[in-house]
Amino acid sequence: MSDRTGGVASVQTLRESFQRMGPSWVAGAIAAGPASLASLITAGGGYGYALFWVVVLSAVAGAFAQYLAMRLGLLTERGIVAVVEDHLGDSWAWLLVLDVVLAAGSAQLLIMKTVATVSETITGVDARIWGVVWAVVLAVGLATRGYRFLEVVAKALVAGVVVAFLASLFVVPVDAGAAARGLVPALPSGSALVAAGVLGGAVHITLITMHSYTMRAREWTVEEYGLATFDVGASMLVAFGAYSVAVFLVTASVLTTGDLSAVEAARALGPLAGRYAEWLFLLGLLGAAVSTLGGNTMAPPFLLADKQGWDTTVDDDRYRGLLVAAALLSAPGAFIGGPVLSQLSLVLAIGTVGTPFAIVVVLYLLNSAAVPESPSTLTNLGGLALLAVTGALAANFVAEQVAGGVDALSGAILAFAVVLTAATVALVAKYVRLSMAGPVASNE
């Protein structure tokens, strides 16, 4: 009898945890978006199962990156920009803000392009009209309801997206042997951009930096440490991991080219795997795109408002104004021409270039006087491994871009990489210098 009672209590506790969690699901909603989908389609269609190891690694690395961000947010109970400003200085804080604005801003336009294009495919209404409509809906929803509106939508859409893509997996034949061989790490020629895009979907500066703000919106403190850890595992490791694996295996099993947009990939599934698979893919894509659009919109306003010392809730009119501006400025994305697939993979890879800097910032702060309890040796080693992986993929991506010839775009990417690499090296040197002199303290 006691075992039965204990089992019921456990189920109730688990259900309550699911109802209470949320902040990491916003990160999961951004991660499981059209940019990740584009990279997964390119990886599966262009290289078969060869990059399966990167897909699995992305879920594990994404969950660990969010854990580090979660730990910093809970132990400081402040936004990351304010913590950086106090313990590193004003210049470092502005550099972090600029990094996020560039990464999230470039992604926002292409996410809107995807939302509008999928909406046009499903309804027949012009994508440019949909771009304006979605921008207004987003502005009104965020300005009136703020974070809570986003969290509810994100949790519902991410759950639906995972179900849709898992269902499509069951109607597509998968070569289990080839998939198993794809778990052996290898980078086929020309795949650095794709691999960086896949990993960049999960380990991205936007996800890392905004997590402290979403937890503050829920008023979580160190008392919710267990719940916050469960939140990260359920959303990033389980939900995002299932999404990534399902999309990758579907495309690797059926598509024979990675040169397809997400919508074209869905259409290609029709004759190859049936109309059921096509519509599941389209609906999953729309859900992923809409949820990502909302979460990504909030990232720059969070950091900008924190840097200015404003409140990061809609009770502050200045922050609300930033939200509305970010939402409406996404509308022009629906008017961008060109192949969305390569564009989405590129912006994710650009985000990957900025991510090592964000990881170093978080590790620095976690091992400084900013937090009352330093991380374990194992956690630090995991953080360094995460830094090594993201740094290597970012370096490969930049090298591949430069090898193709330096034009305006690749030159801008190279300059961006050089600035952030210099900042990362400088921050590591600063930590080593201060730690040799004693415990790392606040900025003088």
GROMACS .gro file of C-alpha atoms in nm:
model
  444
    1MET     CA    1   0.000   0.000   0.000
    2SER     CA    2   0.282   0.238   0.088
    3ASP     CA    3   0.453   0.165  -0.245
    4ARG     CA    4   0.134   0.251  -0.431
    5THR     CA    5   0.092   0.571  -0.235
    6GLY     CA    6   0.453   0.663  -0.299
    7GLY     CA    7   0.408   0.599  -0.672
    8VAL     CA    8   0.101   0.823  -0.690
    9ALA     CA    9   0.286   1.095  -0.499
   10SER     CA   10   0.577   1.069  -0.740
   11VAL     CA   11   0.346   1.103  -1.039
   12GLN     CA   12   0.179   1.406  -0.880
   13THR     CA   13   0.518   1.563  -0.806
   14LEU     CA   14   0.626   1.504  -1.165
   15ARG     CA   15   0.304   1.658  -1.299
   16GLU     CA   16   0.345   1.961  -1.072
   17SER     CA   17   0.703   2.006  -1.195
   18PHE     CA   18   0.584   2.004  -1.556
   19GLN     CA   19   0.322   2.265  -1.474
   20ARG     CA   20   0.568   2.489  -1.289
   21MET     CA   21   0.859   2.478  -1.533
   22GLY     CA   22   0.891   2.723  -1.820
   23PRO     CA   23   1.202   2.945  -1.865
   24SER     CA   24   1.412   2.679  -2.034
   25TRP     CA   25   1.118   2.596  -2.262
   26VAL     CA   26   1.149   2.949  -2.401
   27ALA     CA   27   1.513   2.868  -2.479
   28GLY     CA   28   1.399   2.536  -2.627
   29ALA     CA   29   1.143   2.718  -2.841
   30ILE     CA   30   1.419   2.936  -2.987
   31ALA     CA   31   1.653   2.640  -3.032
   32ALA     CA   32   1.388   2.426  -3.205
   33GLY     CA   33   1.329   2.690  -3.470
   34PRO     CA   34   1.353   2.721  -3.848
   35ALA     CA   35   1.725   2.802  -3.839
   36SER     CA   36   1.797   2.475  -3.657
   37LEU     CA   37   1.557   2.300  -3.892
   38ALA     CA   38   1.740   2.442  -4.194
   39SER     CA   39   2.074   2.321  -4.061
   40LEU     CA   40   1.933   1.977  -3.981
   41ILE     CA   41   1.782   1.949  -4.331
   42THR     CA   42   2.113   2.053  -4.487
   43ALA     CA   43   2.304   1.807  -4.268
   44GLY     CA   44   2.073   1.513  -4.336
   45GLY     CA   45   2.000   1.580  -4.701
   46GLY     CA   46   2.353   1.683  -4.796
   47TYR     CA   47   2.564   1.441  -4.592
   48GLY     CA   48   2.331   1.152  -4.509
   49TYR     CA   49   2.382   1.016  -4.159
   50ALA     CA   50   2.746   1.134  -4.135
   51LEU     CA   51   2.669   1.429  -3.904
   52PHE     CA   52   2.438   1.240  -3.667
   53TRP     CA   53   2.702   1.276  -3.394
   54VAL     CA   54   2.679   1.655  -3.418
   55VAL     CA   55   2.300   1.637  -3.379
   56VAL     CA   56   2.326   1.428  -3.062
   57LEU     CA   57   2.610   1.644  -2.931
   58SER     CA   58   2.403   1.958  -2.988
   59ALA     CA   59   2.130   1.842  -2.749
   60VAL     CA   60   2.379   1.747  -2.476
   61ALA     CA   61   2.585   2.063  -2.522
   62GLY     CA   62   2.273   2.280  -2.537
   63ALA     CA   63   2.142   2.139  -2.211
   64PHE     CA   64   2.478   2.190  -2.037
   65ALA     CA   65   2.510   2.547  -2.167
   66GLN     CA   66   2.165   2.625  -2.030
   67TYR     CA   67   2.259   2.465  -1.699
   68LEU     CA   68   2.558   2.700  -1.668
   69ALA     CA   69   2.339   3.000  -1.755
   70MET     CA   70   2.073   2.878  -1.512
   71ARG     CA   71   2.326   2.845  -1.232
   72LEU     CA   72   2.456   3.198  -1.286
   73GLY     CA   73   2.106   3.343  -1.298
   74LEU     CA   74   1.984   3.168  -0.982
   75LEU     CA   75   2.295   3.233  -0.773
   76THR     CA   76   2.306   3.604  -0.860
   77GLU     CA   77   1.929   3.659  -0.895
   78ARG     CA   78   2.010   3.931  -1.148
   79GLY     CA   79   2.029   3.976  -1.523
   80ILE     CA   80   2.360   3.875  -1.680
   81VAL     CA   81   2.435   4.224  -1.817
   82ALA     CA   82   2.409   4.384  -1.472
   83VAL     CA   83   2.637   4.115  -1.328
   84VAL     CA   84   2.892   4.164  -1.607
   85GLU     CA   85   2.884   4.542  -1.556
   86ASP     CA   86   2.950   4.507  -1.182
   87HIS     CA   87   3.223   4.243  -1.202
   88LEU     CA   88   3.390   4.313  -1.536
   89GLY     CA   89   3.302   4.668  -1.628
   90ASP     CA   90   3.090   4.878  -1.861
   91SER     CA   91   3.282   4.798  -2.182
   92TRP     CA   92   3.244   4.424  -2.134
   93ALA     CA   93   2.873   4.467  -2.070
   94TRP     CA   94   2.826   4.668  -2.392
   95LEU     CA   95   3.025   4.411  -2.590
   96LEU     CA   96   2.796   4.135  -2.466
   97VAL     CA   97   2.486   4.341  -2.553
   98LEU     CA   98   2.621   4.415  -2.901
   99ASP     CA   99   2.702   4.047  -2.956
  100VAL     CA  100   2.344   3.947  -2.874
  101VAL     CA  101   2.182   4.227  -3.075
  102LEU     CA  102   2.379   4.133  -3.388
  103ALA     CA  103   2.322   3.758  -3.352
  104ALA     CA  104   1.954   3.777  -3.256
  105GLY     CA  105   1.873   4.067  -3.489
  106SER     CA  106   2.007   3.898  -3.801
  107ALA     CA  107   1.827   3.577  -3.707
  108GLN     CA  108   1.498   3.760  -3.641
  109LEU     CA  109   1.454   3.876  -4.000
  110LEU     CA  110   1.506   3.529  -4.143
  111ILE     CA  111   1.284   3.365  -3.883
  112MET     CA  112   1.006   3.602  -3.989
  113LYS     CA  113   1.076   3.515  -4.353
  114THR     CA  114   1.025   3.148  -4.267
  115VAL     CA  115   0.705   3.212  -4.068
  116ALA     CA  116   0.560   3.417  -4.354
  117THR     CA  117   0.664   3.166  -4.621
  118VAL     CA  118   0.515   2.867  -4.438
  119SER     CA  119   0.196   3.067  -4.370
  120GLU     CA  120   0.171   3.142  -4.744
  121THR     CA  121   0.224   2.775  -4.831
  122ILE     CA  122  -0.055   2.664  -4.599
  123THR     CA  123  -0.308   2.942  -4.671
  124GLY     CA  124  -0.219   3.079  -5.015
  125VAL     CA  125  -0.205   3.437  -4.880
  126ASP     CA  126   0.103   3.639  -4.986
  127ALA     CA  127   0.401   3.598  -4.750
  128ARG     CA  128   0.456   3.975  -4.729
  129ILE     CA  129   0.106   4.022  -4.591
  130TRP     CA  130   0.171   3.747  -4.340
  131GLY     CA  131   0.494   3.920  -4.237
  132VAL     CA  132   0.304   4.234  -4.138
  133VAL     CA  133   0.027   4.036  -3.969
  134TRP     CA  134   0.263   3.825  -3.759
  135ALA     CA  135   0.467   4.132  -3.660
  136VAL     CA  136   0.154   4.310  -3.532
  137VAL     CA  137   0.028   3.999  -3.349
  138LEU     CA  138   0.370   3.959  -3.189
  139ALA     CA  139   0.389   4.325  -3.086
  140VAL     CA  140   0.041   4.323  -2.931
  141GLY     CA  141   0.090   3.992  -2.752
  142LEU     CA  142   0.426   4.082  -2.599
  143ALA     CA  143   0.330   4.441  -2.515
  144THR     CA  144   0.014   4.341  -2.331
  145ARG     CA  145   0.109   4.006  -2.176
  146GLY     CA  146   0.489   4.008  -2.181
  147TYR     CA  147   0.685   3.705  -2.075
  148ARG     CA  148   0.393   3.497  -1.948
  149PHE     CA  149   0.227   3.515  -2.291
  150LEU     CA  150   0.548   3.393  -2.451
  151GLU     CA  151   0.602   3.109  -2.204
  152VAL     CA  152   0.253   2.964  -2.242
  153VAL     CA  153   0.277   2.974  -2.621
  154ALA     CA  154   0.630   2.831  -2.619
  155LYS     CA  155   0.543   2.533  -2.400
  156ALA     CA  156   0.239   2.445  -2.611
  157LEU     CA  157   0.410   2.488  -2.947
  158VAL     CA  158   0.732   2.306  -2.853
  159ALA     CA  159   0.532   2.008  -2.726
  160GLY     CA  160   0.327   2.007  -3.049
  161VAL     CA  161   0.635   2.042  -3.267
  162VAL     CA  162   0.808   1.747  -3.099
  163VAL     CA  163   0.500   1.529  -3.143
  164ALA     CA  164   0.465   1.628  -3.510
  165PHE     CA  165   0.824   1.546  -3.600
  166LEU     CA  166   0.831   1.225  -3.398
  167ALA     CA  167   0.515   1.118  -3.580
  168SER     CA  168   0.676   1.192  -3.918
  169LEU     CA  169   0.970   0.974  -3.814
  170PHE     CA  170   0.741   0.673  -3.784
  171VAL     CA  171   0.627   0.700  -4.148
  172VAL     CA  172   0.979   0.729  -4.291
  173PRO     CA  173   1.218   0.429  -4.328
  174VAL     CA  174   1.539   0.479  -4.128
  175ASP     CA  175   1.863   0.289  -4.190
  176ALA     CA  176   1.957   0.203  -3.830
  177GLY     CA  177   2.302   0.075  -3.927
  178ALA     CA  178   2.395   0.391  -4.118
  179ALA     CA  179   2.258   0.603  -3.833
  180ALA     CA  180   2.478   0.415  -3.585
  181ARG     CA  181   2.784   0.472  -3.803
  182GLY     CA  182   2.697   0.842  -3.811
  183LEU     CA  183   2.757   0.859  -3.435
  184VAL     CA  184   3.131   0.831  -3.499
  185PRO     CA  185   3.271   1.189  -3.509
  186ALA     CA  186   3.382   1.299  -3.857
  187LEU     CA  187   3.350   1.618  -4.062
  188PRO     CA  188   3.302   1.550  -4.435
  189SER     CA  189   3.457   1.803  -4.670
  190GLY     CA  190   3.260   2.128  -4.682
  191SER     CA  191   3.046   2.043  -4.378
  192ALA     CA  192   3.196   2.290  -4.128
  193LEU     CA  193   2.925   2.552  -4.188
  194VAL     CA  194   2.650   2.292  -4.150
  195ALA     CA  195   2.802   2.143  -3.834
  196ALA     CA  196   2.843   2.491  -3.684
  197GLY     CA  197   2.481   2.566  -3.772
  198VAL     CA  198   2.352   2.246  -3.607
  199LEU     CA  199   2.548   2.309  -3.288
  200GLY     CA  200   2.470   2.681  -3.302
  201GLY     CA  201   2.099   2.605  -3.283
  202ALA     CA  202   2.144   2.459  -2.935
  203VAL     CA  203   2.446   2.643  -2.797
  204HIS     CA  204   2.378   3.001  -2.893
  205ILE     CA  205   2.457   3.330  -2.727
  206THR     CA  206   2.089   3.431  -2.735
  207LEU     CA  207   1.984   3.124  -2.534
  208ILE     CA  208   2.269   3.159  -2.285
  209THR     CA  209   2.222   3.529  -2.211
  210MET     CA  210   1.843   3.553  -2.192
  211HIS     CA  211   1.800   3.266  -1.945
  212SER     CA  212   1.869   3.482  -1.639
  213TYR     CA  213   1.589   3.717  -1.746
  214THR     CA  214   1.328   3.450  -1.806
  215MET     CA  215   1.397   3.305  -1.461
  216ARG     CA  216   1.368   3.652  -1.308
  217ALA     CA  217   1.033   3.691  -1.483
  218ARG     CA  218   0.919   3.380  -1.296
  219GLU     CA  219   1.076   3.516  -0.975
  220TRP     CA  220   1.285   3.202  -0.935
  221THR     CA  221   1.559   3.206  -0.672
  222VAL     CA  222   1.815   2.954  -0.553
  223GLU     CA  223   1.525   2.779  -0.376
  224GLU     CA  224   1.405   2.663  -0.721
  225TYR     CA  225   1.744   2.514  -0.813
  226GLY     CA  226   1.605   2.160  -0.843
  227LEU     CA  227   1.306   2.273  -1.048
  228ALA     CA  228   1.527   2.485  -1.274
  229THR     CA  229   1.759   2.190  -1.335
  230PHE     CA  230   1.461   1.968  -1.422
  231ASP     CA  231   1.336   2.247  -1.650
  232VAL     CA  232   1.664   2.247  -1.844
  233GLY     CA  233   1.677   1.869  -1.877
  234ALA     CA  234   1.316   1.832  -1.989
  235SER     CA  235   1.323   2.110  -2.246
  236MET     CA  236   1.672   2.107  -2.394
  237LEU     CA  237   1.792   1.750  -2.346
  238VAL     CA  238   1.463   1.564  -2.395
  239ALA     CA  239   1.229   1.784  -2.604
  240PHE     CA  240   1.490   1.961  -2.816
  241GLY     CA  241   1.693   1.641  -2.846
  242ALA     CA  242   1.392   1.445  -2.970
  243TYR     CA  243   1.308   1.723  -3.217
  244SER     CA  244   1.661   1.736  -3.358
  245VAL     CA  245   1.702   1.360  -3.390
  246ALA     CA  246   1.360   1.319  -3.554
  247VAL     CA  247   1.412   1.595  -3.812
  248PHE     CA  248   1.763   1.478  -3.893
  249LEU     CA  249   1.671   1.111  -3.935
  250VAL     CA  250   1.370   1.196  -4.153
  251THR     CA  251   1.576   1.411  -4.390
  252ALA     CA  252   1.881   1.180  -4.389
  253SER     CA  253   1.658   0.883  -4.472
  254VAL     CA  254   1.451   1.038  -4.750
  255LEU     CA  255   1.611   1.349  -4.900
  256THR     CA  256   1.903   1.321  -5.139
  257THR     CA  257   2.008   1.686  -5.132
  258GLY     CA  258   2.064   1.946  -4.866
  259ASP     CA  259   1.994   2.229  -5.110
  260LEU     CA  260   1.630   2.267  -5.010
  261SER     CA  261   1.439   2.519  -4.806
  262ALA     CA  262   1.240   2.389  -4.513
  263VAL     CA  263   0.918   2.431  -4.713
  264GLU     CA  264   1.069   2.258  -5.017
  265ALA     CA  265   1.185   1.975  -4.793
  266ALA     CA  266   0.832   1.933  -4.663
  267ARG     CA  267   0.696   1.925  -5.018
  268ALA     CA  268   0.960   1.671  -5.119
  269LEU     CA  269   0.837   1.438  -4.847
  270GLY     CA  270   0.496   1.418  -5.018
  271PRO     CA  271   0.590   1.196  -5.313
  272LEU     CA  272   0.867   1.023  -5.116
  273ALA     CA  273   0.694   0.945  -4.786
  274GLY     CA  274   0.331   1.046  -4.835
  275ARG     CA  275   0.112   1.351  -4.786
  276TYR     CA  276   0.080   1.270  -4.416
  277ALA     CA  277   0.456   1.319  -4.366
  278GLU     CA  278   0.447   1.640  -4.572
  279TRP     CA  279   0.172   1.801  -4.363
  280LEU     CA  280   0.322   1.690  -4.033
  281PHE     CA  281   0.649   1.851  -4.142
  282LEU     CA  282   0.475   2.174  -4.250
  283LEU     CA  283   0.273   2.205  -3.929
  284GLY     CA  284   0.579   2.128  -3.720
  285LEU     CA  285   0.776   2.390  -3.910
  286LEU     CA  286   0.509   2.656  -3.857
  287GLY     CA  287   0.491   2.582  -3.484
  288ALA     CA  288   0.869   2.592  -3.452
  289ALA     CA  289   0.895   2.917  -3.648
  290VAL     CA  290   0.623   3.099  -3.452
  291SER     CA  291   0.757   2.993  -3.111
  292THR     CA  292   1.111   3.090  -3.209
  293LEU     CA  293   0.999   3.427  -3.342
  294GLY     CA  294   0.847   3.519  -3.006
  295GLY     CA  295   1.141   3.407  -2.794
  296ASN     CA  296   1.404   3.562  -3.016
  297THR     CA  297   1.217   3.895  -3.015
  298MET     CA  298   1.261   3.928  -2.638
  299ALA     CA  299   1.637   3.869  -2.623
  300PRO     CA  300   1.773   4.211  -2.735
  301PRO     CA  301   1.515   4.409  -2.529
  302PHE     CA  302   1.606   4.206  -2.218
  303LEU     CA  303   1.974   4.293  -2.242
  304LEU     CA  304   1.929   4.652  -2.359
  305ALA     CA  305   1.682   4.730  -2.080
  306ASP     CA  306   1.909   4.572  -1.819
  307LYS     CA  307   2.206   4.774  -1.946
  308GLN     CA  308   2.002   5.093  -1.910
  309GLY     CA  309   1.886   4.996  -1.561
  310TRP     CA  310   1.522   4.958  -1.666
  311ASP     CA  311   1.280   4.698  -1.538
  312THR     CA  312   1.246   4.398  -1.771
  313THR     CA  313   0.869   4.362  -1.740
  314VAL     CA  314   0.587   4.525  -1.937
  315ASP     CA  315   0.513   4.739  -1.631
  316ASP     CA  316   0.804   4.953  -1.751
  317ASP     CA  317   0.690   5.148  -2.059
  318ARG     CA  318   1.048   5.180  -2.182
  319TYR     CA  319   1.094   4.803  -2.190
  320ARG     CA  320   0.751   4.761  -2.350
  321GLY     CA  321   0.857   5.006  -2.619
  322LEU     CA  322   1.167   4.797  -2.691
  323LEU     CA  323   0.950   4.487  -2.728
  324VAL     CA  324   0.714   4.657  -2.972
  325ALA     CA  325   1.003   4.797  -3.175
  326ALA     CA  326   1.176   4.457  -3.195
  327ALA     CA  327   0.852   4.288  -3.303
  328LEU     CA  328   0.765   4.542  -3.573
  329LEU     CA  329   1.121   4.555  -3.706
  330SER     CA  330   1.096   4.185  -3.786
  331ALA     CA  331   0.829   4.247  -4.054
  332PRO     CA  332   1.080   4.339  -4.331
  333GLY     CA  333   1.212   3.984  -4.307
  334ALA     CA  334   0.915   3.869  -4.514
  335PHE     CA  335   1.040   4.086  -4.802
  336ILE     CA  336   1.392   3.936  -4.814
  337GLY     CA  337   1.463   3.741  -5.132
  338GLY     CA  338   1.697   3.452  -5.194
  339PRO     CA  339   1.722   3.096  -5.062
  340VAL     CA  340   1.620   3.091  -4.697
  341LEU     CA  341   1.799   2.763  -4.621
  342SER     CA  342   2.156   2.886  -4.669
  343GLN     CA  343   2.067   3.219  -4.507
  344LEU     CA  344   1.935   3.050  -4.192
  345SER     CA  345   2.236   2.821  -4.165
  346LEU     CA  346   2.463   3.123  -4.205
  347VAL     CA  347   2.303   3.329  -3.925
  348LEU     CA  348   2.319   3.031  -3.690
  349ALA     CA  349   2.685   2.984  -3.773
  350ILE     CA  350   2.742   3.357  -3.713
  351GLY     CA  351   2.581   3.309  -3.372
  352THR     CA  352   2.825   3.024  -3.310
  353VAL     CA  353   3.113   3.269  -3.366
  354GLY     CA  354   2.981   3.483  -3.082
  355THR     CA  355   2.898   3.195  -2.848
  356PRO     CA  356   3.249   3.110  -2.714
  357PHE     CA  357   3.272   3.465  -2.577
  358ALA     CA  358   2.941   3.422  -2.392
  359ILE     CA  359   3.055   3.087  -2.248
  360VAL     CA  360   3.381   3.242  -2.121
  361VAL     CA  361   3.184   3.527  -1.961
  362VAL     CA  362   2.957   3.281  -1.779
  363LEU     CA  363   3.248   3.062  -1.664
  364TYR     CA  364   3.440   3.369  -1.547
  365LEU     CA  365   3.146   3.495  -1.341
  366LEU     CA  366   3.069   3.151  -1.197
  367ASN     CA  367   3.426   3.132  -1.067
  368SER     CA  368   3.434   3.486  -0.932
  369ALA     CA  369   3.295   3.676  -0.636
  370ALA     CA  370   2.976   3.726  -0.837
  371VAL     CA  371   2.836   3.400  -0.696
  372PRO     CA  372   2.848   3.269  -0.337
  373GLU     CA  373   2.934   2.913  -0.440
  374SER     CA  374   3.191   2.816  -0.704
  375PRO     CA  375   3.106   2.535  -0.947
  376SER     CA  376   3.257   2.189  -0.904
  377THR     CA  377   3.569   2.082  -1.090
  378LEU     CA  378   3.354   1.856  -1.308
  379THR     CA  379   3.127   2.146  -1.401
  380ASN     CA  380   3.424   2.363  -1.493
  381LEU     CA  381   3.575   2.083  -1.701
  382GLY     CA  382   3.242   2.045  -1.879
  383GLY     CA  383   3.239   2.419  -1.945
  384LEU     CA  384   3.589   2.408  -2.088
  385ALA     CA  385   3.494   2.112  -2.309
  386LEU     CA  386   3.190   2.308  -2.430
  387LEU     CA  387   3.415   2.605  -2.504
  388ALA     CA  388   3.658   2.384  -2.696
  389VAL     CA  389   3.385   2.231  -2.912
  390THR     CA  390   3.211   2.560  -2.995
  391GLY     CA  391   3.545   2.732  -3.051
  392ALA     CA  392   3.667   2.460  -3.289
  393LEU     CA  393   3.346   2.462  -3.494
  394ALA     CA  394   3.345   2.842  -3.506
  395ALA     CA  395   3.710   2.842  -3.621
  396ASN     CA  396   3.634   2.582  -3.891
  397PHE     CA  397   3.338   2.788  -4.008
  398VAL     CA  398   3.541   3.110  -4.033
  399ALA     CA  399   3.825   2.928  -4.211
  400GLU     CA  400   3.578   2.780  -4.462
  401GLN     CA  401   3.427   3.122  -4.528
  402VAL     CA  402   3.768   3.284  -4.581
  403ALA     CA  403   3.886   2.995  -4.802
  404GLY     CA  404   3.598   3.068  -5.038
  405GLY     CA  405   3.727   3.422  -5.091
  406VAL     CA  406   3.685   3.732  -4.875
  407ASP     CA  407   3.390   3.939  -4.991
  408ALA     CA  408   3.179   4.189  -4.798
  409LEU     CA  409   2.989   3.920  -4.604
  410SER     CA  410   3.280   3.690  -4.524
  411GLY     CA  411   3.490   3.995  -4.440
  412ALA     CA  412   3.227   4.114  -4.190
  413ILE     CA  413   3.210   3.767  -4.037
  414LEU     CA  414   3.589   3.755  -4.012
  415ALA     CA  415   3.601   4.098  -3.843
  416PHE     CA  416   3.326   3.991  -3.600
  417ALA     CA  417   3.521   3.673  -3.520
  418VAL     CA  418   3.849   3.860  -3.469
  419VAL     CA  419   3.695   4.110  -3.226
  420LEU     CA  420   3.523   3.842  -3.019
  421THR     CA  421   3.824   3.611  -3.023
  422ALA     CA  422   4.042   3.895  -2.895
  423ALA     CA  423   3.785   3.969  -2.624
  424THR     CA  424   3.767   3.601  -2.527
  425VAL     CA  425   4.147   3.571  -2.502
  426ALA     CA  426   4.165   3.896  -2.303
  427LEU     CA  427   3.901   3.774  -2.059
  428VAL     CA  428   4.078   3.441  -2.008
  429ALA     CA  429   4.406   3.626  -1.949
  430LYS     CA  430   4.231   3.857  -1.702
  431TYR     CA  431   4.096   3.560  -1.508
  432VAL     CA  432   4.436   3.385  -1.498
  433ARG     CA  433   4.607   3.704  -1.381
  434LEU     CA  434   4.355   3.772  -1.105
  435SER     CA  435   4.334   3.409  -0.991
  436MET     CA  436   4.713   3.395  -0.952
  437ALA     CA  437   4.691   3.703  -0.728
  438GLY     CA  438   4.409   3.552  -0.520
  439PRO     CA  439   4.031   3.487  -0.546
  440VAL     CA  440   3.876   3.654  -0.850
  441ALA     CA  441   3.695   3.960  -0.720
  442SER     CA  442   3.478   4.233  -0.865
  443ASN     CA  443   3.598   4.485  -1.121
  444GLU     CA  444   3.803   4.758  -0.967
   0.00000   0.00000   0.00000
